[in-house]
Short mmCIF file of C-alpha atoms and ligand atoms in Angstrom, two decimals:
data_model
loop_
_atom_site.label_atom_id
_atom_site.label_comp_id
_atom_site.label_asym_id
_atom_site.label_seq_id
_atom_site.Cartn_x
_atom_site.Cartn_y
_atom_site.Cartn_z
CA MET A 1 0.00 0.00 0.00
CA ASN A 2 1.30 3.47 -0.82
CA LEU A 3 0.21 6.49 1.19
CA LYS A 4 2.07 9.09 -0.91
CA SER A 5 -1.04 10.89 -2.05
CA ARG A 6 -2.60 10.67 1.43
CA LEU A 7 0.56 12.24 2.89
CA GLU A 8 0.62 14.95 0.25
CA ALA A 9 -3.04 15.78 0.77
CA SER A 10 -2.94 16.00 4.52
CA LEU A 11 0.35 17.76 5.18
CA ALA A 12 0.71 21.51 4.92
CA PRO A 13 3.04 22.52 2.04
CA GLY A 14 5.76 23.58 4.50
CA GLN A 15 5.60 20.24 6.34
CA LEU A 16 5.77 18.33 3.07
CA ARG A 17 8.79 20.31 1.92
CA LEU A 18 10.53 19.51 5.19
CA LEU A 19 9.72 15.84 4.84
CA HIS A 20 11.27 15.78 1.36
CA LEU A 21 14.42 17.58 2.55
CA ALA A 22 14.86 15.04 5.35
CA ALA A 23 14.11 12.17 2.97
CA ASP A 24 16.71 13.42 0.46
CA ALA A 25 19.36 13.77 3.15
CA ALA A 26 18.55 10.26 4.43
CA SER A 27 18.78 8.78 0.91
CA GLN A 28 22.16 10.42 0.37
CA SER A 29 23.45 8.89 3.61
CA GLY A 30 21.87 5.54 2.76
CA LEU A 31 19.65 5.65 5.86
CA PRO A 32 16.07 4.35 5.83
CA LEU A 33 13.77 7.08 7.17
CA TYR A 34 10.23 6.57 8.46
CA ILE A 35 7.33 8.34 10.00
CA ILE A 36 5.87 5.96 12.56
CA GLY A 37 3.38 5.61 15.39
CA GLY A 38 0.58 7.98 16.28
CA SER A 39 1.05 10.18 13.20
CA VAL A 40 0.57 7.29 10.79
CA ARG A 41 -2.41 6.00 12.80
CA ASP A 42 -4.03 9.43 12.69
CA LEU A 43 -3.21 9.92 9.00
CA ILE A 44 -4.98 6.66 8.13
CA LEU A 45 -7.92 7.57 10.36
CA GLY A 46 -8.18 10.83 8.44
CA SER A 47 -7.02 13.35 11.05
CA ALA A 48 -4.34 15.96 10.55
CA ILE A 49 -0.76 15.07 11.46
CA GLN A 50 0.38 17.22 14.37
CA ASP A 51 4.01 16.23 14.89
CA LEU A 52 6.34 15.13 12.15
CA ASP A 53 8.45 12.85 14.36
CA LEU A 54 10.85 11.04 12.07
CA THR A 55 12.61 7.79 12.86
CA VAL A 56 15.90 6.92 11.19
CA GLU A 57 17.32 3.42 10.98
CA GLY A 58 20.78 4.67 11.91
CA ASP A 59 22.23 7.78 13.47
CA ALA A 60 19.52 10.46 13.73
CA ILE A 61 21.93 12.97 15.25
CA ALA A 62 24.30 12.76 12.28
CA LEU A 63 21.35 13.15 9.92
CA ALA A 64 20.07 16.22 11.77
CA ARG A 65 23.56 17.76 11.66
CA ALA A 66 23.83 17.11 7.92
CA LEU A 67 20.47 18.81 7.41
CA ALA A 68 21.49 21.83 9.48
CA LYS A 69 24.80 22.07 7.61
CA ARG A 70 23.00 22.09 4.27
CA HIS A 71 19.97 24.22 5.10
CA GLY A 72 20.88 26.22 8.21
CA GLY A 73 19.45 26.25 11.73
CA ARG A 74 21.01 24.41 14.66
CA VAL A 75 20.78 21.03 16.32
CA THR A 76 20.51 19.87 19.91
CA ALA A 77 21.12 16.21 20.60
CA HIS A 78 20.62 13.59 23.31
CA THR A 79 23.42 11.17 22.59
CA LYS A 80 22.16 8.70 25.21
CA PHE A 81 18.85 8.25 23.37
CA GLY A 82 20.09 8.99 19.84
CA THR A 83 17.56 11.79 19.37
CA ALA A 84 18.05 15.19 17.79
CA LYS A 85 16.04 18.36 17.52
CA TRP A 86 16.67 20.48 14.46
CA PHE A 87 15.84 24.12 15.11
CA LEU A 88 14.75 25.11 11.64
CA PRO A 89 16.08 28.15 9.81
CA LYS A 90 13.43 30.86 9.34
CA ASP A 91 12.60 29.90 5.75
CA LEU A 92 11.79 26.31 6.72
CA GLN A 93 9.70 27.03 9.81
CA THR A 94 6.06 26.08 9.41
CA GLU A 95 2.97 27.52 11.02
CA SER A 96 2.79 24.59 13.39
CA SER A 97 6.45 24.11 14.18
CA GLU A 98 9.87 25.69 14.45
CA THR A 99 11.67 22.39 15.04
CA LEU A 100 11.90 18.90 13.60
CA ASP A 101 12.55 15.86 15.80
CA LEU A 102 14.71 13.08 14.44
CA ILE A 103 14.91 9.84 16.40
CA SER A 104 17.22 6.86 15.97
CA ALA A 105 15.40 3.54 15.76
CA ARG A 106 15.81 1.82 19.13
CA SER A 107 15.12 -1.27 21.12
CA GLU A 108 13.65 -1.13 24.58
CA THR A 109 13.97 -3.94 27.08
CA TYR A 110 12.70 -4.18 30.65
CA LYS A 111 15.03 -5.39 33.42
CA HIS A 112 12.06 -6.12 35.65
CA PRO A 113 8.29 -5.54 35.50
CA ALA A 114 7.20 -1.88 35.59
CA ALA A 115 10.82 -0.65 35.38
CA LEU A 116 11.80 2.09 32.97
CA PRO A 117 13.06 0.50 29.75
CA THR A 118 16.72 0.09 28.88
CA VAL A 119 17.11 1.93 25.59
CA LYS A 120 19.62 0.92 22.89
CA MET A 121 20.04 1.92 19.26
CA GLY A 122 18.39 -0.77 17.20
CA SER A 123 16.85 -1.74 13.91
CA MET A 124 13.50 -0.59 12.58
CA ASP A 125 12.20 -4.02 13.48
CA ASP A 126 13.20 -3.41 17.13
CA ASP A 127 11.60 0.01 17.01
CA ILE A 128 8.32 -1.44 15.79
CA ARG A 129 8.36 -4.21 18.40
CA ARG A 130 9.00 -1.90 21.35
CA ARG A 131 5.62 -0.23 20.85
CA ASP A 132 2.42 -0.45 22.86
CA PHE A 133 -0.30 -1.49 20.40
CA THR A 134 -0.49 -2.79 16.85
CA ILE A 135 -2.32 0.37 15.73
CA ASN A 136 0.80 2.32 16.75
CA THR A 137 3.26 0.15 14.81
CA LEU A 138 2.44 1.36 11.32
CA ALA A 139 5.28 3.15 9.55
CA ILE A 140 5.61 5.03 6.28
CA ARG A 141 8.93 4.91 4.43
CA LEU A 142 10.16 8.32 3.29
CA ASP A 143 13.61 7.97 1.70
CA GLY A 144 14.22 7.48 -2.01
CA ASP A 145 11.63 6.19 -4.41
CA ARG A 146 9.89 4.27 -1.63
CA PHE A 147 8.36 7.53 -0.40
CA GLY A 148 4.89 6.77 0.95
CA GLU A 149 5.29 2.98 1.23
CA LEU A 150 3.38 1.54 4.20
CA ARG A 151 5.21 -0.87 6.47
CA ASP A 152 2.78 -3.03 8.42
CA ASP A 153 4.74 -5.84 10.08
CA LEU A 154 2.32 -6.69 12.85
CA GLY A 155 -1.17 -6.39 11.43
CA GLY A 156 -1.73 -2.81 12.56
CA MET A 157 -3.78 -1.94 9.49
CA ASP A 158 -6.29 -4.73 10.08
CA ASP A 159 -6.71 -3.71 13.70
CA LEU A 160 -7.10 -0.09 12.72
CA LYS A 161 -9.77 -1.00 10.17
CA GLN A 162 -11.61 -3.20 12.66
CA GLY A 163 -11.17 -0.76 15.54
CA ILE A 164 -9.14 -2.97 17.86
CA VAL A 165 -6.55 -2.02 20.45
CA ARG A 166 -4.21 -4.98 20.81
CA VAL A 167 -0.87 -5.36 22.61
CA LEU A 168 2.05 -6.94 20.78
CA HIS A 169 2.83 -9.71 23.27
CA ALA A 170 1.54 -11.30 26.46
CA LYS A 171 4.04 -9.56 28.76
CA SER A 172 3.30 -6.06 27.46
CA PHE A 173 1.29 -4.82 30.46
CA MET A 174 3.76 -6.43 32.89
CA ASP A 175 6.65 -4.64 31.20
CA ASP A 176 4.80 -1.36 31.34
CA PRO A 177 1.52 -1.15 33.27
CA THR A 178 0.92 2.41 32.00
CA ARG A 179 -0.10 0.73 28.73
CA MET A 180 -3.35 -0.40 30.37
CA TYR A 181 -4.28 3.27 30.77
CA ARG A 182 -3.16 4.04 27.24
CA ALA A 183 -5.29 1.17 25.90
CA VAL A 184 -8.40 2.62 27.53
CA ARG A 185 -7.54 6.11 26.27
CA TYR A 186 -7.22 4.99 22.64
CA ALA A 187 -10.25 2.70 22.84
CA GLU A 188 -12.53 5.44 24.16
CA ARG A 189 -11.02 8.17 21.98
CA TYR A 190 -11.64 6.30 18.75
CA GLY A 191 -14.61 4.16 19.81
CA PHE A 192 -12.42 1.03 19.48
CA LYS A 193 -12.60 -2.27 21.35
CA ILE A 194 -9.76 -3.63 23.43
CA ALA A 195 -9.00 -7.12 22.08
CA GLU A 196 -10.26 -9.96 24.32
CA GLU A 197 -6.78 -11.51 24.71
CA THR A 198 -5.43 -8.09 25.65
CA LEU A 199 -8.12 -7.67 28.33
CA THR A 200 -7.21 -11.05 29.83
CA LEU A 201 -3.68 -9.73 30.48
CA ILE A 202 -4.91 -7.06 32.89
CA PRO A 203 -5.31 -9.18 36.08
CA GLN A 204 -1.68 -10.31 36.17
CA ALA A 205 -0.40 -6.75 35.57
CA ARG A 206 -2.78 -5.03 38.02
CA PRO A 207 -0.60 -5.72 41.11
CA LEU A 208 2.29 -3.97 39.36
CA ILE A 209 0.48 -0.64 39.21
CA GLU A 210 1.71 0.21 42.69
CA LYS A 211 5.27 -0.02 41.40
CA LEU A 212 4.74 2.84 38.94
CA SER A 213 6.24 6.13 40.01
CA ALA A 214 3.97 9.06 40.88
CA GLN A 215 5.17 10.90 37.83
CA ARG A 216 4.45 8.08 35.36
CA ILE A 217 0.96 7.29 36.56
CA ARG A 218 0.03 10.96 36.93
CA HIS A 219 1.23 11.61 33.39
CA GLU A 220 -1.13 8.94 32.03
CA LEU A 221 -4.03 10.36 34.03
CA ASP A 222 -3.12 13.87 32.83
CA LEU A 223 -3.31 12.64 29.25
CA ILE A 224 -6.74 11.15 29.94
CA LEU A 225 -7.97 14.34 31.57
CA GLU A 226 -6.83 16.30 28.50
CA GLU A 227 -9.26 14.32 26.34
CA TRP A 228 -12.73 15.56 25.51
CA ASN A 229 -14.32 12.31 26.71
CA ALA A 230 -12.23 11.86 29.83
CA ALA A 231 -15.37 10.84 31.73
CA ALA A 232 -15.91 7.76 29.53
CA MET A 233 -12.25 6.82 29.95
CA LEU A 234 -12.35 7.06 33.74
CA ALA A 235 -15.61 5.09 33.82
CA ARG A 236 -13.92 2.34 31.80
CA LEU A 237 -10.87 2.37 34.06
CA ALA A 238 -13.15 1.97 37.08
CA GLU A 239 -14.98 -0.89 35.37
CA LEU A 240 -11.66 -2.63 34.67
CA ASP A 241 -10.61 -2.00 38.29
CA LEU A 242 -7.67 0.15 37.27
CA LEU A 243 -8.36 3.18 39.50
CA GLN A 244 -8.34 1.71 43.00
CA PRO A 245 -4.95 0.03 42.52
CA ILE A 246 -3.51 3.52 42.03
CA HIS A 247 -5.04 4.67 45.30
CA PRO A 248 -8.21 3.66 47.18
CA ALA A 249 -9.45 7.29 47.13
CA LEU A 250 -9.68 7.17 43.33
CA THR A 251 -13.21 6.15 42.37
CA PHE A 252 -15.62 7.10 39.65
CA ASP A 253 -19.35 7.62 40.08
CA GLU A 254 -22.26 9.31 38.32
CA SER A 255 -21.80 12.69 40.00
CA MET A 256 -18.14 12.69 38.93
CA ARG A 257 -19.19 11.86 35.38
CA GLU A 258 -21.66 14.72 35.40
CA ARG A 259 -19.08 17.17 36.73
CA LEU A 260 -16.51 16.12 34.15
CA SER A 261 -18.99 16.87 31.36
CA HIS A 262 -18.11 20.51 32.05
CA LEU A 263 -14.73 19.91 30.46
CA HIS A 264 -16.65 20.33 27.18
CA THR A 265 -17.90 23.74 28.25
CA TYR A 266 -14.40 24.79 29.17
CA ARG A 267 -12.92 23.55 25.91
CA GLY A 268 -15.72 25.26 23.99
CA LEU A 269 -14.95 28.52 25.77
CA GLN A 270 -11.24 28.09 25.19
CA HIS A 271 -11.76 27.87 21.46
CA LEU A 272 -14.73 30.08 20.88
CA SER A 273 -14.38 32.91 23.29
CA PRO A 274 -11.34 35.06 23.86
CA TRP A 275 -12.32 35.82 27.45
CA ASN A 276 -10.18 33.14 28.96
CA ILE A 277 -7.25 33.49 26.64
CA THR A 278 -6.74 37.23 26.59
CA ARG A 279 -6.54 37.33 30.35
CA GLY A 280 -3.64 34.92 30.15
CA GLU A 281 -5.23 32.90 32.91
CA GLN A 282 -5.93 29.70 31.09
CA MET A 283 -5.54 26.59 33.16
CA ARG A 284 -4.57 23.28 31.62
CA PRO A 285 -7.69 21.26 30.77
CA SER A 286 -6.17 18.37 32.70
CA ASP A 287 -5.98 20.52 35.85
CA LEU A 288 -9.64 21.42 35.49
CA GLY A 289 -10.31 17.72 34.93
CA TRP A 290 -8.60 16.81 38.21
CA LEU A 291 -10.54 19.48 40.07
CA LEU A 292 -13.92 18.46 38.65
CA TRP A 293 -13.23 14.80 39.24
CA LEU A 294 -11.94 15.03 42.80
CA MET A 295 -13.81 17.97 44.35
CA SER A 296 -16.03 15.65 46.38
CA LEU A 297 -13.01 14.23 48.24
CA SER A 298 -12.26 15.21 51.83
CA GLN A 299 -9.15 17.16 52.79
CA GLU A 300 -7.66 13.95 54.20
CA GLN A 301 -8.30 12.05 50.97
CA VAL A 302 -6.69 14.82 48.90
CA SER A 303 -3.68 14.70 51.14
CA ALA A 304 -3.41 10.89 50.95
CA LEU A 305 -3.80 10.97 47.17
CA ASN A 306 -1.08 13.56 46.91
CA ASP A 307 1.28 11.19 48.71
CA ARG A 308 0.74 8.76 45.84
CA LEU A 309 0.51 11.12 42.86
CA HIS A 310 2.66 14.14 43.82
CA PHE A 311 0.47 16.84 42.32
CA THR A 312 2.08 20.14 41.34
CA ALA A 313 1.95 22.70 44.16
CA ASP A 314 -0.65 24.80 42.32
CA LEU A 315 -2.91 21.88 41.58
CA LEU A 316 -2.63 20.61 45.14
CA ALA A 317 -3.61 24.01 46.56
CA SER A 318 -6.59 24.07 44.19
CA LEU A 319 -7.60 20.51 45.12
CA PHE A 320 -7.70 21.43 48.81
CA ALA A 321 -9.66 24.57 47.93
CA VAL A 322 -12.30 22.81 45.79
CA SER A 323 -12.74 20.17 48.45
CA LYS A 324 -13.48 22.90 51.02
CA MET A 325 -15.77 24.97 48.80
CA TYR A 326 -17.65 22.01 47.37
CA ALA A 327 -18.46 20.70 50.84
CA ALA A 328 -19.63 24.15 51.95
CA GLN A 329 -21.64 25.11 48.86
CA SER A 330 -24.83 25.93 50.72
CA SER A 331 -23.00 28.55 52.78
CA PHE A 332 -22.66 30.63 49.60
CA ILE A 333 -26.44 30.99 49.25
CA GLY A 334 -27.89 34.42 50.00
CA LEU A 335 -24.55 36.24 50.19
CA LYS A 336 -24.22 39.79 48.92
CA PRO A 337 -21.75 40.16 46.02
CA SER A 338 -19.21 41.77 48.34
CA GLN A 339 -19.46 38.79 50.69
CA CYS A 340 -18.96 36.35 47.80
CA VAL A 341 -15.91 38.30 46.69
CA GLU A 342 -14.48 38.40 50.18
CA ARG A 343 -14.72 34.64 50.55
CA LEU A 344 -13.67 33.65 47.06
CA GLU A 345 -10.69 35.99 46.90
CA SER A 346 -8.79 33.78 49.30
CA TYR A 347 -8.98 30.75 46.96
CA PRO A 348 -7.01 29.98 43.79
CA LEU A 349 -8.88 31.16 40.70
CA ALA A 350 -8.77 27.70 39.09
CA ALA A 351 -10.56 26.26 42.11
CA VAL A 352 -13.28 28.90 42.05
CA GLU A 353 -13.78 28.37 38.32
CA ALA A 354 -14.09 24.61 38.80
CA VAL A 355 -16.70 24.87 41.57
CA GLY A 356 -18.55 27.41 39.42
CA TYR A 357 -18.87 24.78 36.68
CA ALA A 358 -19.96 22.08 39.07
CA ALA A 359 -22.41 23.99 41.29
CA LYS A 360 -26.02 23.03 40.66
CA ASP A 361 -27.89 25.57 42.77
CA PRO A 362 -28.21 28.73 40.62
CA ARG A 363 -27.65 30.95 43.68
CA VAL A 364 -24.31 29.28 44.38
CA LYS A 365 -23.41 29.25 40.70
CA GLU A 366 -24.08 32.97 40.41
CA CYS A 367 -21.71 33.75 43.26
CA PHE A 368 -18.86 31.79 41.62
CA ASP A 369 -19.52 32.68 38.00
CA GLU A 370 -20.07 36.40 38.58
CA TYR A 371 -16.95 36.52 40.70
CA ILE A 372 -14.90 34.99 37.88
CA SER A 373 -16.31 37.00 35.01
CA LYS A 374 -17.11 40.34 36.63
CA TRP A 375 -16.93 41.04 40.33
CA ARG A 376 -13.24 40.41 40.86
CA TYR A 377 -12.40 43.20 38.41
CA ILE A 378 -14.53 45.80 40.16
CA LYS A 379 -12.37 48.38 41.93
CA PRO A 380 -13.22 51.79 43.38
CA HIS A 381 -12.36 54.78 41.20
CA LEU A 382 -10.62 56.51 44.06
CA ASN A 383 -7.26 55.21 45.21
CA GLY A 384 -4.62 55.77 47.88
CA ASP A 385 -3.34 58.91 46.15
CA ASP A 386 -6.81 60.44 46.30
CA LEU A 387 -7.02 59.66 50.02
CA LYS A 388 -3.61 61.25 50.54
CA ALA A 389 -4.70 64.35 48.60
CA LEU A 390 -7.69 64.58 50.90
CA GLY A 391 -5.32 64.64 53.85
CA VAL A 392 -6.11 61.17 55.22
CA GLU A 393 -3.22 60.01 57.38
CA PRO A 394 -1.52 57.03 55.55
CA GLY A 395 -1.93 53.75 57.40
CA PRO A 396 -4.05 50.62 57.66
CA ARG A 397 -7.14 52.77 57.48
CA TYR A 398 -6.55 53.19 53.70
CA ALA A 399 -7.24 49.50 53.02
CA VAL A 400 -10.37 49.61 55.16
CA ILE A 401 -11.74 52.67 53.36
CA LEU A 402 -10.90 51.38 49.86
CA ARG A 403 -12.47 48.00 50.62
CA ARG A 404 -15.59 49.74 51.90
CA LEU A 405 -15.79 51.73 48.63
CA ARG A 406 -15.25 48.58 46.55
CA ASN A 407 -17.98 46.75 48.46
CA ALA A 408 -20.32 49.67 47.84
CA TRP A 409 -19.76 49.32 44.08
CA LEU A 410 -20.16 45.53 44.26
CA ASP A 411 -23.43 45.69 46.17
CA GLY A 412 -24.85 48.50 44.02
CA GLU A 413 -24.78 50.97 46.91
CA VAL A 414 -22.95 53.43 44.66
CA LYS A 415 -23.34 53.56 40.90
CA THR A 416 -21.45 56.68 39.86
CA GLU A 417 -18.18 58.38 40.71
CA ALA A 418 -20.12 61.21 42.34
CA GLU A 419 -21.90 58.72 44.61
CA GLU A 420 -18.56 57.14 45.45
CA LYS A 421 -17.13 60.53 46.42
CA ALA A 422 -20.19 61.25 48.53
CA LEU A 423 -19.76 57.94 50.33
CA LEU A 424 -16.10 58.69 50.94
CA LYS A 425 -17.01 62.04 52.37
CA ALA A 426 -19.52 60.40 54.70
CA LEU A 427 -16.87 57.88 55.77
CA LEU A 428 -14.29 60.59 56.48
CA ASP A 429 -16.65 63.02 58.18
CA PRO A 430 -19.22 60.87 59.87
CA PRO A 431 -22.21 62.92 61.04
CA PRO A 432 -21.89 63.71 64.73
CA ALA A 433 -23.47 61.07 66.85
CA SER A 434 -26.80 62.25 68.17
CA THR A 435 -26.90 62.65 71.90
P1 LIG B 1 -1.45 10.71 21.11
O1 LIG B 1 -2.36 10.93 19.96
O2 LIG B 1 -2.15 10.33 22.35
O3 LIG B 1 -0.42 11.78 21.34
P2 LIG B 1 0.70 9.12 20.13
O4 LIG B 1 0.53 7.77 19.52
O5 LIG B 1 1.27 10.19 19.29
O6 LIG B 1 -0.72 9.43 20.69
P3 LIG B 1 2.82 9.44 22.11
O7 LIG B 1 2.59 9.33 23.58
O8 LIG B 1 3.25 10.72 21.51
O9 LIG B 1 1.48 8.92 21.47
O10 LIG B 1 3.82 8.30 21.72
C1 LIG B 1 4.32 8.15 20.41
C2 LIG B 1 4.44 6.67 20.06
O11 LIG B 1 5.34 6.05 20.97
C3 LIG B 1 3.13 5.89 20.20
O12 LIG B 1 2.41 5.92 18.99
C4 LIG B 1 3.59 4.52 20.55
O13 LIG B 1 3.91 3.79 19.41
C5 LIG B 1 4.87 4.76 21.32
N1 LIG B 1 4.64 4.73 22.78
C6 LIG B 1 4.29 5.73 23.60
N2 LIG B 1 4.18 5.30 24.87
C7 LIG B 1 4.47 3.99 24.85
C8 LIG B 1 4.55 2.99 25.87
N3 LIG B 1 4.28 3.26 27.15
N4 LIG B 1 4.90 1.75 25.47
C9 LIG B 1 5.19 1.47 24.18
N5 LIG B 1 5.12 2.37 23.20
C10 LIG B 1 4.78 3.62 23.51
#
């Protein structure tokens, strides 16, 4: 099968030009060059190729250096892994990328179950066999007149056509238990089935999950929480009993599913409305995913889970905050705007935003949503300089007065600058107390 025309149709002209330059350089050095893995899978499924990761059967670093010598730009290399990044000269940069990754074909072996692999330069055959699933083993040859030729050593095309996620060998999940999470992610993302024989390998690998480092398991969960249908993936993980072995506090129920549906709203907003982006306050969708998923946990559960997963400091602070706010939602009912602001200001913004999505009672929702979109920006017109000009002695009293003015704006007590000035005057010269 030749995918030349498919490649040409789906790559941007700049990407295609780059591919040909790399292919020419590889041919001249006599090195087979491939595009392999997720990009080929997505190309065949009809989606755009995001990253042009190229695999060379030979020395990728030497190839990258030859390209930079001929066309400009510079190269950084990881000699240990045989990988190189070519920082493209201006005229070769594309809209989607300023670099091109070149990787030497490698073999990966596992000293013991769940260990990190031992990586060695290897053949293309090794590189294909180190992979997680057959659908990720497809490769397209790029050098010479074989440009576009599909290499399908392990039946990846059949599985892709039939929608099957299948490991390459019976020890795959034991070697790397993160693959069980990847299997669920691909299956739910594409509406594929996990092959029966692959499912039967889960029980023997399940006890190895506890051996995975915090960073590795959290990375897989991050990837899941980046997906638009994260809820379906977590539900499937729960069904396959792959959440509790990470930590007993990790469960999945209907209310969690419902909360995670708000990831769609957030993604919609991210793409459609500039309000989140222009403020430079975007949070990673996976962080919002964690917050929506786990807000019903107690403080103690969050803390215990952190011992296993080592959340980033920001995410951990937000997880504690959502847990507190979610449990105390009813206490936000009937508050004046200034009272909402006062309480919410002490929490991380991401946490407030997450509870705003999840809150069901419209009175609670209003408090959170209005705070995020409007109230937190409201400031009095007058400032410290104005108070100084009016002869108010500098000191802690400034903050008290300015907060009082801000609250008056928030609660609609003042609506114009003149009204604000009048209020200030009343605050500075209170009417004499009647005797
Ligand atoms: P995605 O669309 O989720 O980014 P991808 O296939 O591009 O999918 P990457 O995580 O970028 O995924 O990995 C690139 C390739 O490396 C995969 O297609 C797969 O062949 C291989 N790979 C990644 N993780 C593993 C793993 N844990 N075990 C074996 N092979 C892996």
